[in-house]
Amino acid sequence: MTDRPFVLSIAGFDPSGGAGILADIKTFEASRVYGLGVCTALTFQNDYQFEGLKWVSKEDIFRQLEILFRTYTIDFVKIGLVENLEILDGIVNELLRFNPAVKIIFDPILKASAGFDFHRELNLIVLKNLLQKMFLITPNLPELDKLVPHKSGMDQKALTLGKSIGVYLKGGHAEMTLAMIYYTGRSSNRFLKDSGLQTGKSMVPDVCYPLLLQRILL
C-alpha cells in the first residue's frame, strides 16, 4: 500500500484535533510515515475545556490491535492516554506478542491541557517494570516530577528514569524555551536547545515529534 514505515498511535480521541490520535496522525504525515490509530478513550473536550471521557474497553482495544497487525507490518508504536497500568501492561504484552521487536514509545498522559487529571495515583514499582519492556518515554516536566518524585532536579530525575528506559524530556507545560533532551542512566544529550520558540501547550508535540520520529525511523 505504501513504502513508508507504518507507525501506530494508541491514544485517546480528541475531537478538536489538538491531542491524541488526530494530532499524532498529523504529525506522522509531517514526518513522512504512514499513521495508524487505535482508540483508547473518547474525550469530550476542546483546547480550553474538558468535560469528560468514556474509556474504550480492553477487549475492544485488543480487537483494534489484532486487525491492524494482521494486515500491516508495524515496527513502531506510540502509546498515549490509557485508563490504568493494568491495561497499559496488557497493550504492551499484546504488541510484543504481535511483534517481539516492536519499538514502543510511551507518552505518559497524566493530565489534560484543560486541567483534567487522568491519573492521580500511580504505582511507580509496577510502572518501572512496565517501562523495561518499552523503548522510549517522552514526559514533560510535570510528568517527570510525578514519575520520579523522590529525586530533586531535572537531570537527576531524568537520569534515574533513564535506568529503565530511554528518556526524551520535552519542554513545554513550563516557562522555558523549547528543548528536547535525551537521557540514559549515565548521560544526557541535549540536541535542541534555546530555539527562541516560546512553548504553548501544543507547540512541543508539533515541533518535537517530527524531529524525534526522524531520529528513530530515518
Short mmCIF file of C-alpha atoms in Angstrom, two decimals:
data_model
loop_
_atom_site.label_atom_id
_atom_site.label_comp_id
_atom_site.label_asym_id
_atom_site.label_seq_id
_atom_site.Cartn_x
_atom_site.Cartn_y
_atom_site.Cartn_z
CA MET A 1 0.00 0.00 0.00
CA THR A 2 2.90 2.36 0.76
CA ASP A 3 6.67 2.20 1.02
CA ARG A 4 6.62 4.46 4.08
CA PRO A 5 7.10 2.90 7.55
CA PHE A 6 3.89 2.22 9.45
CA VAL A 7 3.61 3.90 12.84
CA LEU A 8 0.74 3.16 15.22
CA SER A 9 -0.72 5.64 17.71
CA ILE A 10 -2.60 4.11 20.64
CA ALA A 11 -4.31 7.07 22.25
CA GLY A 12 -7.49 8.93 23.07
CA PHE A 13 -9.70 10.67 20.52
CA ASP A 14 -9.74 14.45 20.98
CA PRO A 15 -12.50 15.86 18.70
CA SER A 16 -10.68 19.20 18.48
CA GLY A 17 -7.60 17.52 16.99
CA GLY A 18 -5.21 19.15 19.43
CA ALA A 19 -4.09 15.92 21.08
CA GLY A 20 -4.43 12.17 20.87
CA ILE A 21 -4.85 10.14 17.70
CA LEU A 22 -5.75 13.04 15.41
CA ALA A 23 -2.72 15.08 16.47
CA ASP A 24 -0.44 12.06 16.15
CA ILE A 25 -1.66 11.22 12.65
CA LYS A 26 -0.99 14.79 11.50
CA THR A 27 2.49 14.60 13.00
CA PHE A 28 3.16 11.20 11.39
CA GLU A 29 2.22 12.63 8.00
CA ALA A 30 4.54 15.60 8.55
CA SER A 31 7.29 13.09 9.35
CA ARG A 32 6.67 11.13 6.13
CA VAL A 33 5.48 7.97 7.87
CA TYR A 34 2.10 6.26 7.48
CA GLY A 35 -0.05 6.65 10.58
CA LEU A 36 -2.45 4.08 12.02
CA GLY A 37 -4.60 4.55 15.11
CA VAL A 38 -6.16 2.60 17.96
CA CYS A 39 -8.61 4.47 20.19
CA THR A 40 -8.37 4.05 23.98
CA ALA A 41 -10.89 6.70 25.03
CA LEU A 42 -13.45 9.11 23.63
CA THR A 43 -12.93 12.54 25.14
CA PHE A 44 -15.33 15.47 25.26
CA GLN A 45 -13.06 18.49 25.03
CA ASN A 46 -11.63 21.35 23.08
CA ASP A 47 -8.44 23.35 23.60
CA TYR A 48 -9.80 25.06 26.70
CA GLN A 49 -12.46 22.81 28.23
CA PHE A 50 -12.50 19.17 29.27
CA GLU A 51 -15.99 17.86 30.05
CA GLY A 52 -15.32 14.14 30.40
CA LEU A 53 -14.32 10.92 28.71
CA LYS A 54 -15.52 7.42 28.01
CA TRP A 55 -12.90 4.66 28.19
CA VAL A 56 -12.71 2.03 25.47
CA SER A 57 -12.70 -1.48 26.93
CA LYS A 58 -9.53 -3.56 26.94
CA GLU A 59 -11.23 -6.12 24.72
CA ASP A 60 -12.09 -3.50 22.08
CA ILE A 61 -8.57 -2.09 22.20
CA PHE A 62 -7.19 -5.57 21.59
CA ARG A 63 -9.63 -6.11 18.69
CA GLN A 64 -8.35 -2.94 17.04
CA LEU A 65 -4.75 -4.09 17.50
CA GLU A 66 -5.38 -7.56 16.15
CA ILE A 67 -6.92 -6.45 12.86
CA LEU A 68 -4.16 -3.91 12.22
CA PHE A 69 -1.27 -6.28 12.95
CA ARG A 70 -2.98 -8.90 10.80
CA THR A 71 -2.60 -6.56 7.81
CA TYR A 72 0.36 -4.25 8.44
CA THR A 73 3.97 -4.64 9.48
CA ILE A 74 4.20 -2.27 12.43
CA ASP A 75 7.62 -1.77 13.99
CA PHE A 76 6.95 1.49 15.85
CA VAL A 77 4.13 2.28 18.29
CA LYS A 78 3.39 5.40 20.32
CA ILE A 79 1.17 4.93 23.38
CA GLY A 80 -0.57 7.92 24.91
CA LEU A 81 -3.67 8.01 27.09
CA VAL A 82 -4.62 4.71 28.74
CA GLU A 83 -7.05 4.01 31.57
CA ASN A 84 -4.66 2.37 34.02
CA LEU A 85 -1.40 0.43 34.33
CA GLU A 86 -3.16 -2.93 34.03
CA ILE A 87 -4.47 -2.01 30.59
CA LEU A 88 -1.12 -0.49 29.63
CA ASP A 89 0.57 -3.77 30.58
CA GLY A 90 -1.95 -5.71 28.51
CA ILE A 91 -1.39 -3.46 25.50
CA VAL A 92 2.40 -3.75 25.75
CA ASN A 93 2.21 -7.54 26.02
CA GLU A 94 -0.10 -7.73 23.01
CA LEU A 95 2.25 -5.56 20.97
CA LEU A 96 5.22 -7.76 21.87
CA ARG A 97 3.19 -10.86 21.01
CA PHE A 98 2.43 -9.49 17.55
CA ASN A 99 5.97 -8.21 17.00
CA PRO A 100 8.67 -9.06 19.58
CA ALA A 101 10.98 -6.44 18.06
CA VAL A 102 8.46 -3.57 18.13
CA LYS A 103 9.75 -0.24 19.46
CA ILE A 104 7.24 1.22 21.92
CA ILE A 105 7.30 4.96 22.68
CA PHE A 106 5.29 5.92 25.76
CA ASP A 107 3.95 9.46 26.12
CA PRO A 108 2.63 9.43 29.70
CA ILE A 109 -0.55 11.49 29.55
CA LEU A 110 -1.29 12.24 33.20
CA LYS A 111 -3.26 15.49 32.86
CA ALA A 112 -5.21 17.20 30.07
CA SER A 113 -4.11 20.65 28.96
CA ALA A 114 -7.55 21.90 30.02
CA GLY A 115 -6.81 20.74 33.58
CA PHE A 116 -8.39 17.29 33.98
CA ASP A 117 -6.32 14.74 35.95
CA PHE A 118 -6.38 11.33 34.29
CA HIS A 119 -4.18 9.57 36.85
CA ARG A 120 -3.90 10.96 40.37
CA GLU A 121 -2.19 7.87 41.75
CA LEU A 122 0.48 5.75 40.05
CA ASN A 123 2.07 2.54 41.27
CA LEU A 124 5.63 3.50 40.43
CA ILE A 125 7.03 0.00 41.06
CA VAL A 126 4.60 -1.55 38.57
CA LEU A 127 5.32 1.25 36.11
CA LYS A 128 9.09 0.76 36.38
CA ASN A 129 8.70 -2.92 35.44
CA LEU A 130 6.49 -1.91 32.51
CA LEU A 131 8.96 0.64 31.22
CA GLN A 132 11.64 -2.01 30.87
CA LYS A 133 9.56 -3.55 28.07
CA MET A 134 9.49 -0.29 26.12
CA PHE A 135 11.95 1.68 24.03
CA LEU A 136 11.40 5.32 24.99
CA ILE A 137 9.36 7.56 27.29
CA THR A 138 8.63 11.23 26.46
CA PRO A 139 7.50 13.10 29.59
CA ASN A 140 7.21 16.82 30.05
CA LEU A 141 8.46 18.41 33.27
CA PRO A 142 5.30 17.97 35.41
CA GLU A 143 5.04 14.35 34.28
CA LEU A 144 8.70 13.78 35.13
CA ASP A 145 8.09 15.15 38.64
CA LYS A 146 5.25 12.69 39.15
CA LEU A 147 7.16 9.74 37.71
CA VAL A 148 10.29 10.36 39.83
CA PRO A 149 9.10 12.14 42.99
CA HIS A 150 11.98 11.02 45.23
CA LYS A 151 14.77 12.84 43.33
CA SER A 152 15.46 16.56 43.13
CA GLY A 153 16.49 18.39 39.98
CA MET A 154 15.51 17.75 36.38
CA ASP A 155 18.71 15.96 35.40
CA GLN A 156 18.70 13.61 38.39
CA LYS A 157 15.06 12.73 37.86
CA ALA A 158 15.53 12.04 34.15
CA LEU A 159 18.75 10.08 34.60
CA THR A 160 17.05 7.95 37.25
CA LEU A 161 14.16 7.24 34.91
CA GLY A 162 16.71 6.54 32.17
CA LYS A 163 17.97 3.48 34.05
CA SER A 164 14.79 1.69 32.96
CA ILE A 165 14.13 3.22 29.54
CA GLY A 166 15.38 5.84 27.08
CA VAL A 167 14.03 9.27 28.02
CA TYR A 168 13.23 12.23 25.77
CA LEU A 169 12.37 15.12 28.07
CA LYS A 170 10.19 17.68 26.34
CA GLY A 171 9.98 21.35 27.08
CA GLY A 172 6.52 22.81 27.41
CA HIS A 173 4.00 22.97 30.24
CA ALA A 174 6.59 25.20 31.92
CA GLU A 175 8.16 28.60 31.41
CA MET A 176 11.13 27.53 29.35
CA THR A 177 12.24 27.68 25.75
CA LEU A 178 11.80 24.68 23.53
CA ALA A 179 14.12 21.83 24.40
CA MET A 180 14.27 18.09 23.96
CA ILE A 181 16.91 16.22 25.91
CA TYR A 182 17.79 12.55 25.65
CA TYR A 183 18.82 10.73 28.81
CA THR A 184 20.17 7.32 29.59
CA GLY A 185 21.18 6.13 33.03
CA ARG A 186 24.69 7.51 32.54
CA SER A 187 24.48 10.66 30.43
CA SER A 188 22.31 13.20 28.67
CA ASN A 189 22.41 14.69 25.18
CA ARG A 190 20.60 17.97 24.52
CA PHE A 191 20.13 18.21 20.78
CA LEU A 192 17.57 21.00 20.54
CA LYS A 193 18.06 23.97 22.84
CA ASP A 194 17.04 27.62 23.10
CA SER A 195 15.42 27.78 19.71
CA GLY A 196 13.74 31.04 20.64
CA LEU A 197 10.28 29.48 20.38
CA GLN A 198 8.19 30.04 23.49
CA THR A 199 6.20 26.89 24.07
CA GLY A 200 2.44 26.72 24.39
CA LYS A 201 0.60 23.59 25.37
CA SER A 202 0.55 22.18 21.84
CA MET A 203 3.80 23.61 20.48
CA VAL A 204 6.12 20.91 21.79
CA PRO A 205 4.46 17.85 20.24
CA ASP A 206 4.03 19.69 16.94
CA VAL A 207 7.68 20.70 16.76
CA CYS A 208 9.48 17.90 18.54
CA TYR A 209 7.74 14.72 17.48
CA PRO A 210 8.68 15.04 13.80
CA LEU A 211 12.29 15.52 14.92
CA LEU A 212 12.04 12.58 17.31
CA LEU A 213 10.46 10.33 14.70
CA GLN A 214 13.08 11.22 12.13
CA ARG A 215 15.85 10.33 14.56
CA ILE A 216 14.24 6.98 15.35
CA LEU A 217 12.92 5.99 11.92
CA LEU A 218 15.10 7.55 9.27
#
